[in-house]
mmCIF file of C-alpha atoms (C1' of nucleotides) in Angstrom:
data_model
loop_
_atom_site.group_PDB
_atom_site.id
_atom_site.type_symbol
_atom_site.label_atom_id
_atom_site.label_comp_id
_atom_site.label_asym_id
_atom_site.label_seq_id
_atom_site.Cartn_x
_atom_site.Cartn_y
_atom_site.Cartn_z
ATOM 1 C CA MET A 10 0.000 0.000 0.000
ATOM 2 C CA MET A 11 0.970 3.616 -0.426
ATOM 3 C CA HIS A 12 1.877 6.103 2.282
ATOM 4 C CA PRO A 13 -1.075 7.394 4.278
ATOM 5 C CA GLN A 14 -2.241 10.836 3.311
ATOM 6 C CA TYR A 15 -0.740 12.709 6.282
ATOM 7 C CA ARG A 16 2.697 11.656 5.089
ATOM 8 C CA SER A 17 2.798 14.611 2.696
ATOM 9 C CA ASP A 18 1.848 16.965 5.538
ATOM 10 C CA LEU A 19 4.737 15.627 7.614
ATOM 11 C CA LEU A 20 7.034 16.078 4.615
ATOM 12 C CA ARG A 21 5.939 19.661 4.112
ATOM 13 C CA MET A 22 6.361 20.470 7.799
ATOM 14 C CA ALA A 23 9.782 18.816 7.819
ATOM 15 C CA ASP A 24 10.802 20.963 4.851
ATOM 16 C CA THR A 25 9.884 24.077 6.775
ATOM 17 C CA PHE A 26 11.820 22.990 9.870
ATOM 18 C CA LYS A 27 14.761 22.065 7.679
ATOM 19 C CA VAL A 28 14.829 25.671 6.488
ATOM 20 C CA LEU A 29 14.620 26.854 10.108
ATOM 21 C CA GLY A 30 17.521 24.558 10.994
ATOM 22 C CA ASP A 31 20.298 27.016 10.225
ATOM 23 C CA PRO A 32 21.547 29.790 12.521
ATOM 24 C CA ASN A 33 21.996 32.296 9.695
ATOM 25 C CA ARG A 34 18.443 31.793 8.477
ATOM 26 C CA LEU A 35 17.047 32.094 12.011
ATOM 27 C CA HIS A 36 19.080 35.283 12.340
ATOM 28 C CA ILE A 37 17.665 36.656 9.088
ATOM 29 C CA LEU A 38 14.094 35.797 10.107
ATOM 30 C CA SER A 39 14.545 37.432 13.472
ATOM 31 C CA LEU A 40 15.885 40.597 11.849
ATOM 32 C CA ILE A 41 13.158 40.923 9.217
ATOM 33 C CA SER A 42 10.449 40.233 11.770
ATOM 34 C CA HIS A 43 11.283 43.675 13.163
ATOM 35 C CA GLN A 44 11.503 45.539 9.848
ATOM 36 C CA GLU A 45 12.008 44.836 6.194
ATOM 37 C CA LEU A 46 15.616 44.709 5.028
ATOM 38 C CA CYS A 47 17.347 44.550 1.673
ATOM 39 C CA VAL A 48 19.888 41.863 0.888
ATOM 40 C CA CYS A 49 22.920 44.116 1.273
ATOM 41 C CA GLU A 50 21.774 45.074 4.763
ATOM 42 C CA ILE A 51 21.356 41.441 5.737
ATOM 43 C CA THR A 52 24.730 40.630 4.207
ATOM 44 C CA SER A 53 26.368 43.383 6.202
ATOM 45 C CA ILE A 54 24.745 42.557 9.554
ATOM 46 C CA LEU A 55 25.389 38.819 9.360
ATOM 47 C CA ASN A 56 28.843 39.409 7.921
ATOM 48 C CA ILE A 57 28.426 36.756 5.240
ATOM 49 C CA SER A 58 28.959 36.874 1.485
ATOM 50 C CA GLN A 59 26.259 38.331 -0.759
ATOM 51 C CA SER A 60 25.983 34.995 -2.532
ATOM 52 C CA ASN A 61 25.463 33.180 0.727
ATOM 53 C CA ALA A 62 22.792 35.618 1.909
ATOM 54 C CA SER A 63 20.987 35.317 -1.390
ATOM 55 C CA GLN A 64 20.996 31.528 -1.186
ATOM 56 C CA HIS A 65 19.626 31.589 2.365
ATOM 57 C CA LEU A 66 16.862 33.919 1.212
ATOM 58 C CA ALA A 67 16.082 31.534 -1.640
ATOM 59 C CA ARG A 68 15.588 28.737 0.895
ATOM 60 C CA LEU A 69 13.323 30.950 2.984
ATOM 61 C CA ARG A 70 11.375 31.812 -0.174
ATOM 62 C CA SER A 71 11.057 28.135 -1.099
ATOM 63 C CA VAL A 72 8.863 27.483 1.941
ATOM 64 C CA ASP A 73 7.112 30.846 1.728
ATOM 65 C CA LEU A 74 8.503 32.225 4.971
ATOM 66 C CA VAL A 75 9.348 35.634 3.477
ATOM 67 C CA LYS A 76 7.764 38.324 1.333
ATOM 68 C CA GLU A 77 9.783 40.416 -1.095
ATOM 69 C CA ARG A 78 9.260 43.886 -2.476
ATOM 70 C CA ARG A 79 11.424 45.510 -5.123
ATOM 71 C CA ASN A 80 12.298 49.183 -4.944
ATOM 72 C CA ALA A 81 14.789 50.367 -7.565
ATOM 73 C CA GLN A 82 17.916 48.197 -7.244
ATOM 74 C CA TRP A 83 16.956 46.977 -3.841
ATOM 75 C CA ILE A 84 14.798 44.025 -2.931
ATOM 76 C CA TYR A 85 13.318 44.253 0.521
ATOM 77 C CA TYR A 86 12.535 41.109 2.426
ATOM 78 C CA SER A 87 10.086 40.843 5.292
ATOM 79 C CA LEU A 88 8.500 38.079 7.329
ATOM 80 C CA ASN A 89 5.445 36.292 5.927
ATOM 81 C CA GLN A 90 3.450 35.325 8.991
ATOM 82 C CA GLU A 91 0.484 33.985 7.016
ATOM 83 C CA ALA A 92 2.171 30.949 5.477
ATOM 84 C CA PHE A 93 3.314 29.518 8.820
ATOM 85 C CA PRO A 94 1.476 30.964 11.825
ATOM 86 C CA LEU A 95 3.763 29.251 14.349
ATOM 87 C CA ILE A 96 6.686 31.308 13.064
ATOM 88 C CA THR A 97 5.727 34.238 15.295
ATOM 89 C CA GLU A 98 6.018 32.196 18.480
ATOM 90 C CA ILE A 99 9.210 30.579 17.272
ATOM 91 C CA LEU A 100 10.829 33.941 16.588
ATOM 92 C CA ASP A 101 9.650 35.270 19.947
ATOM 93 C CA SER A 102 11.591 32.466 21.609
ATOM 94 C CA LEU A 103 14.821 33.517 19.892
ATOM 95 C CA PRO A 104 17.343 35.910 21.447
ATOM 96 C CA ASP A 105 16.740 39.578 20.660
ATOM 97 C CA VAL A 106 18.787 40.821 17.710
ATOM 98 C CA SER A 107 17.073 44.178 17.261
ATOM 99 C CA GLY A 108 20.167 45.989 18.485
ATOM 100 C CA GLU A 109 21.830 45.162 15.189
ATOM 101 C CA LEU A 110 19.282 47.181 13.271
ATOM 102 C CA LYS A 111 20.697 50.462 14.549
ATOM 103 C CA LYS A 112 23.938 50.282 12.623
ATOM 104 C CA ILE A 113 22.486 49.766 9.185
ATOM 105 C CA GLU A 114 22.391 53.523 8.573
ATOM 106 C CA ASP A 115 26.179 53.577 8.402
ATOM 107 C CA LEU A 116 26.443 51.194 5.459
ATOM 108 C CA PRO A 117 28.170 52.556 2.303
ATOM 109 C CA ASN A 118 25.768 53.166 -0.612
ATOM 110 C CA HIS A 119 22.866 52.601 1.699
ATOM 111 C CA PRO A 120 19.483 53.530 0.268
ATOM 112 C CA LYS A 121 18.440 56.733 2.026
ATOM 113 C CA CYS A 122 14.910 57.055 0.742
ATOM 114 C CA LYS A 123 13.007 53.795 0.955
ATOM 115 C CA ILE A 124 9.711 55.397 -0.203
ATOM 116 C CA MET B 21 35.864 40.510 16.971
ATOM 117 C CA MET B 22 34.143 37.349 18.053
ATOM 118 C CA HIS B 23 30.564 36.369 17.443
ATOM 119 C CA PRO B 24 28.068 38.108 19.685
ATOM 120 C CA GLN B 25 26.809 36.036 22.584
ATOM 121 C CA TYR B 26 23.364 35.242 21.134
ATOM 122 C CA ARG B 27 25.077 33.394 18.316
ATOM 123 C CA SER B 28 25.311 30.249 20.451
ATOM 124 C CA ASP B 29 21.591 30.501 21.219
ATOM 125 C CA LEU B 30 20.822 30.667 17.517
ATOM 126 C CA LEU B 31 23.073 27.661 16.948
ATOM 127 C CA ARG B 32 21.328 25.649 19.635
ATOM 128 C CA MET B 33 17.891 26.543 18.283
ATOM 129 C CA ALA B 34 19.006 25.691 14.752
ATOM 130 C CA ASP B 35 20.214 22.306 15.967
ATOM 131 C CA THR B 36 16.789 21.607 17.422
ATOM 132 C CA PHE B 37 14.987 22.613 14.233
ATOM 133 C CA LYS B 38 17.448 20.537 12.206
ATOM 134 C CA VAL B 39 16.318 17.521 14.222
ATOM 135 C CA LEU B 40 12.682 18.477 13.595
ATOM 136 C CA GLY B 41 13.425 18.736 9.874
ATOM 137 C CA ASP B 42 12.755 15.107 9.032
ATOM 138 C CA PRO B 43 9.313 13.539 8.447
ATOM 139 C CA ASN B 44 10.180 10.302 10.279
ATOM 140 C CA ARG B 45 11.327 12.182 13.380
ATOM 141 C CA LEU B 46 8.207 14.383 13.332
ATOM 142 C CA HIS B 47 6.182 11.203 13.032
ATOM 143 C CA ILE B 48 7.958 9.641 16.016
ATOM 144 C CA LEU B 49 7.480 12.767 18.123
ATOM 145 C CA SER B 50 3.819 12.911 17.261
ATOM 146 C CA LEU B 51 3.355 9.273 18.232
ATOM 147 C CA ILE B 52 5.181 9.473 21.561
ATOM 148 C CA SER B 53 3.398 12.671 22.486
ATOM 149 C CA HIS B 54 0.297 10.494 22.874
ATOM 150 C CA GLN B 55 1.915 7.636 24.789
ATOM 151 C CA GLU B 56 5.321 6.153 25.423
ATOM 152 C CA LEU B 57 6.510 3.599 22.873
ATOM 153 C CA CYS B 58 9.409 1.186 22.646
ATOM 154 C CA VAL B 59 11.713 1.125 19.639
ATOM 155 C CA CYS B 60 10.197 -1.991 18.087
ATOM 156 C CA GLU B 61 6.750 -0.375 18.155
ATOM 157 C CA ILE B 62 8.090 2.745 16.473
ATOM 158 C CA THR B 63 9.941 0.612 13.938
ATOM 159 C CA SER B 64 6.773 -1.305 13.144
ATOM 160 C CA ILE B 65 4.472 1.704 12.848
ATOM 161 C CA LEU B 66 6.824 3.752 10.694
ATOM 162 C CA ASN B 67 7.790 0.681 8.694
ATOM 163 C CA ILE B 68 11.506 1.494 8.816
ATOM 164 C CA SER B 69 14.519 -0.584 9.830
ATOM 165 C CA GLN B 70 15.457 -0.976 13.497
ATOM 166 C CA SER B 71 18.783 0.668 12.800
ATOM 167 C CA ASN B 72 17.101 3.637 11.212
ATOM 168 C CA ALA B 73 14.634 4.083 14.069
ATOM 169 C CA SER B 74 17.454 3.895 16.570
ATOM 170 C CA GLN B 75 19.433 6.505 14.693
ATOM 171 C CA HIS B 76 16.467 8.882 14.579
ATOM 172 C CA LEU B 77 15.954 8.393 18.307
ATOM 173 C CA ALA B 78 19.616 9.160 18.896
ATOM 174 C CA ARG B 79 19.161 12.484 17.089
ATOM 175 C CA LEU B 80 16.080 13.267 19.160
ATOM 176 C CA ARG B 81 18.070 12.428 22.299
ATOM 177 C CA SER B 82 20.940 14.655 21.194
ATOM 178 C CA VAL B 83 18.735 17.747 21.545
ATOM 179 C CA ASP B 84 16.891 16.424 24.577
ATOM 180 C CA LEU B 85 13.512 16.156 22.887
ATOM 181 C CA VAL B 86 12.758 12.705 24.319
ATOM 182 C CA LYS B 87 12.864 10.870 27.623
ATOM 183 C CA GLU B 88 13.736 7.208 27.867
ATOM 184 C CA ARG B 89 12.810 4.568 30.412
ATOM 185 C CA ARG B 90 14.152 1.038 30.407
ATOM 186 C CA ASN B 91 11.962 -1.914 31.290
ATOM 187 C CA ALA B 92 13.583 -5.328 30.799
ATOM 188 C CA GLN B 93 14.748 -5.532 27.173
ATOM 189 C CA TRP B 94 12.564 -2.683 26.120
ATOM 190 C CA ILE B 95 13.389 0.997 26.158
ATOM 191 C CA TYR B 96 10.354 3.241 26.177
ATOM 192 C CA TYR B 97 10.571 6.679 24.659
ATOM 193 C CA SER B 98 8.302 9.580 25.458
ATOM 194 C CA LEU B 99 8.185 13.274 24.713
ATOM 195 C CA ASN B 100 10.231 15.635 26.878
ATOM 196 C CA GLN B 101 8.221 18.844 26.932
ATOM 197 C CA GLU B 102 10.454 20.590 29.442
ATOM 198 C CA ALA B 103 13.551 20.951 27.267
ATOM 199 C CA PHE B 104 11.718 22.724 24.444
ATOM 200 C CA PRO B 105 8.354 24.161 25.500
ATOM 201 C CA LEU B 106 7.399 25.125 21.934
ATOM 202 C CA ILE B 107 7.361 21.462 20.967
ATOM 203 C CA THR B 108 3.811 21.052 22.248
ATOM 204 C CA GLU B 109 2.411 23.702 19.930
ATOM 205 C CA ILE B 110 4.465 22.377 17.044
ATOM 206 C CA LEU B 111 3.137 18.852 17.522
ATOM 207 C CA ASP B 112 -0.411 20.163 17.842
ATOM 208 C CA SER B 113 -0.045 21.675 14.384
ATOM 209 C CA LEU B 114 0.862 18.312 12.870
ATOM 210 C CA PRO B 115 -1.681 15.908 11.358
ATOM 211 C CA ASP B 116 -3.198 13.434 13.804
ATOM 212 C CA VAL B 117 -1.436 10.074 13.816
ATOM 213 C CA SER B 118 -3.089 8.619 16.901
ATOM 214 C CA GLY B 119 -4.997 6.100 14.779
ATOM 215 C CA GLU B 120 -1.760 4.214 14.277
ATOM 216 C CA LEU B 121 -1.484 3.482 17.985
ATOM 217 C CA LYS B 122 -4.374 1.014 17.877
ATOM 218 C CA LYS B 123 -2.553 -1.630 15.886
ATOM 219 C CA ILE B 124 0.508 -1.963 18.105
ATOM 220 C CA GLU B 125 -1.167 -4.732 20.131
ATOM 221 C CA ASP B 126 -0.868 -7.077 17.163
ATOM 222 C CA LEU B 127 2.909 -6.936 16.960
ATOM 223 C CA PRO B 128 4.762 -10.268 17.341
ATOM 224 C CA ASN B 129 6.673 -10.580 20.657
ATOM 225 C CA HIS B 130 5.031 -7.441 21.870
ATOM 226 C CA PRO B 131 5.516 -6.724 25.572
ATOM 227 C CA LYS B 132 2.200 -7.412 27.283
ATOM 228 C CA CYS B 133 2.952 -6.091 30.737
ATOM 229 C CA LYS B 134 4.534 -2.674 30.627
ATOM 230 C CA ILE B 135 4.445 -2.267 34.441
ATOM 231 C "C1'" DT C 9 26.356 -21.222 30.483
ATOM 232 C "C1'" DT C 10 23.807 -20.708 25.752
ATOM 233 C "C1'" DA C 11 20.159 -18.956 22.906
ATOM 234 C "C1'" DG C 12 17.042 -15.464 21.781
ATOM 235 C "C1'" DT C 13 15.297 -10.694 21.803
ATOM 236 C "C1'" DA C 14 15.767 -5.544 21.903
ATOM 237 C "C1'" DT C 15 18.430 -1.744 21.136
ATOM 238 C "C1'" DA C 16 22.731 0.901 19.923
ATOM 239 C "C1'" DT C 17 26.664 1.733 17.162
ATOM 240 C "C1'" DT C 18 29.801 1.528 13.245
ATOM 241 C "C1'" DC C 19 30.740 1.573 8.337
ATOM 242 C "C1'" DG C 20 29.955 2.713 3.640
ATOM 243 C "C1'" DC C 21 27.331 4.841 0.152
ATOM 244 C "C1'" DA C 22 24.282 8.199 -2.087
ATOM 245 C "C1'" DT C 23 22.421 12.507 -1.569
ATOM 246 C "C1'" DA C 24 21.796 17.100 0.589
ATOM 247 C "C1'" DT C 25 23.658 21.145 2.471
ATOM 248 C "C1'" DA C 26 26.599 25.455 3.355
ATOM 249 C "C1'" DC C 27 29.853 27.925 1.500
ATOM 250 C "C1'" DT C 28 33.173 30.550 -1.943
ATOM 251 C "C1'" DG C 29 34.064 32.473 -6.278
ATOM 252 C "C1'" DA C 30 32.543 33.545 -10.917
ATOM 253 C "C1'" DT C 31 29.020 34.870 -13.903
ATOM 254 C "C1'" DG C 32 24.573 36.869 -15.309
ATOM 255 C "C1'" DA C 33 20.464 39.846 -15.139
ATOM 256 C "C1'" DG C 34 18.132 44.262 -13.836
ATOM 257 C "C1'" DA C 35 18.239 48.897 -12.410
ATOM 258 C "C1'" DT C 36 20.539 53.501 -11.989
ATOM 259 C "C1'" DA C 37 23.584 57.080 -13.316
ATOM 260 C "C1'" DT C 38 26.737 59.461 -16.352
ATOM 261 C "C1'" DA D 27 26.368 53.717 -25.019
ATOM 262 C "C1'" DT D 28 29.513 52.421 -20.540
ATOM 263 C "C1'" DA D 29 30.013 51.976 -15.732
ATOM 264 C "C1'" DT D 30 28.298 50.783 -11.313
ATOM 265 C "C1'" DC D 31 25.402 48.749 -8.028
ATOM 266 C "C1'" DT D 32 22.094 45.072 -6.273
ATOM 267 C "C1'" DC D 33 20.780 40.674 -6.382
ATOM 268 C "C1'" DA D 34 20.306 35.795 -8.341
ATOM 269 C "C1'" DT D 35 22.285 31.714 -10.078
ATOM 270 C "C1'" DC D 36 25.775 28.443 -11.372
ATOM 271 C "C1'" DA D 37 30.009 25.482 -10.587
ATOM 272 C "C1'" DG D 38 32.919 23.365 -7.432
ATOM 273 C "C1'" DT D 39 34.211 21.734 -2.798
ATOM 274 C "C1'" DA D 40 33.878 20.206 1.951
ATOM 275 C "C1'" DT D 41 30.894 18.572 5.231
ATOM 276 C "C1'" DA D 42 26.439 16.720 6.956
ATOM 277 C "C1'" DT D 43 22.683 13.694 6.529
ATOM 278 C "C1'" DG D 44 19.606 9.402 5.800
ATOM 279 C "C1'" DC D 45 19.811 4.881 5.033
ATOM 280 C "C1'" DG D 46 20.917 -0.328 4.944
ATOM 281 C "C1'" DA D 47 24.060 -3.918 6.386
ATOM 282 C "C1'" DA D 48 26.807 -5.747 9.759
ATOM 283 C "C1'" DT D 49 28.248 -5.810 14.342
ATOM 284 C "C1'" DA D 50 28.125 -4.829 19.343
ATOM 285 C "C1'" DT D 51 25.787 -4.422 23.706
ATOM 286 C "C1'" DA D 52 22.174 -5.340 27.194
ATOM 287 C "C1'" DC D 53 18.731 -7.960 29.011
ATOM 288 C "C1'" DT D 54 15.828 -12.402 29.623
ATOM 289 C "C1'" DA D 55 14.955 -17.161 29.865
ATOM 290 C "C1'" DA D 56 16.117 -21.917 29.753
#
DNA sequence: TTAGTATATTCGCATATACTGATGAGATAT
DNA sequence: ATATCTCATCAGTATATGCGAATATACTAA
């Protein structure tokens, strides 16, 4: 016989937790739960390569955990609470990283007017 | 400079979610959140090898998600809510697998008296 | 003791993942 | 047009993971 029907639900949930199972992605989620950020800001705060940040964001996109909004060259990412309601409680249980949001003004070539 | 101090918290949380990021382990957790089970019961319900079940349980142990209790040859696993309080809400959001617990009586060499 | 059962661990393989560096695509500015 | 900037994707590499097979360990019963 085939797998019971809830097997696909378990698979989908496991995929989401797999995406949550990386400290850099948890860090990104925690940051963008406070305010939307563009990739270069995330790259700068986490101190990782642009390529690496972009790949982490692709994983977060793949399970619909983030929303994106383009403005000129910049693509702003923010948390998508709707797709996975539990994400709010999960992020609340993480250590507070909001202090890192203060220094993003000092980035070179930082977008001043975000409209 | 070194990593900020919350980095280790993010790492620990990521490790936990990494363990949750597998459908068989979610299945096991969901089962033992209803009642304690020994490894051969888990093996039979999930229809996986004994070695595989034991390895999944080792991963669950490594992040303290399960409790174990030995009785004769059998080792009974149950959910450890204390180590990760969010686990209860996570398991509540999973599909119901309690129907699978009814058939464990029919297993060959099944322990009758669990004391 | 020996045999049988239950569980854990080790090894090897195939695949997945995290990362770096290079390239490509889209937008802005000159 | 070229140059620059932001971001995505691809290729390659090192490590991690999931699994079966074989083995080791722990307990029970005769």
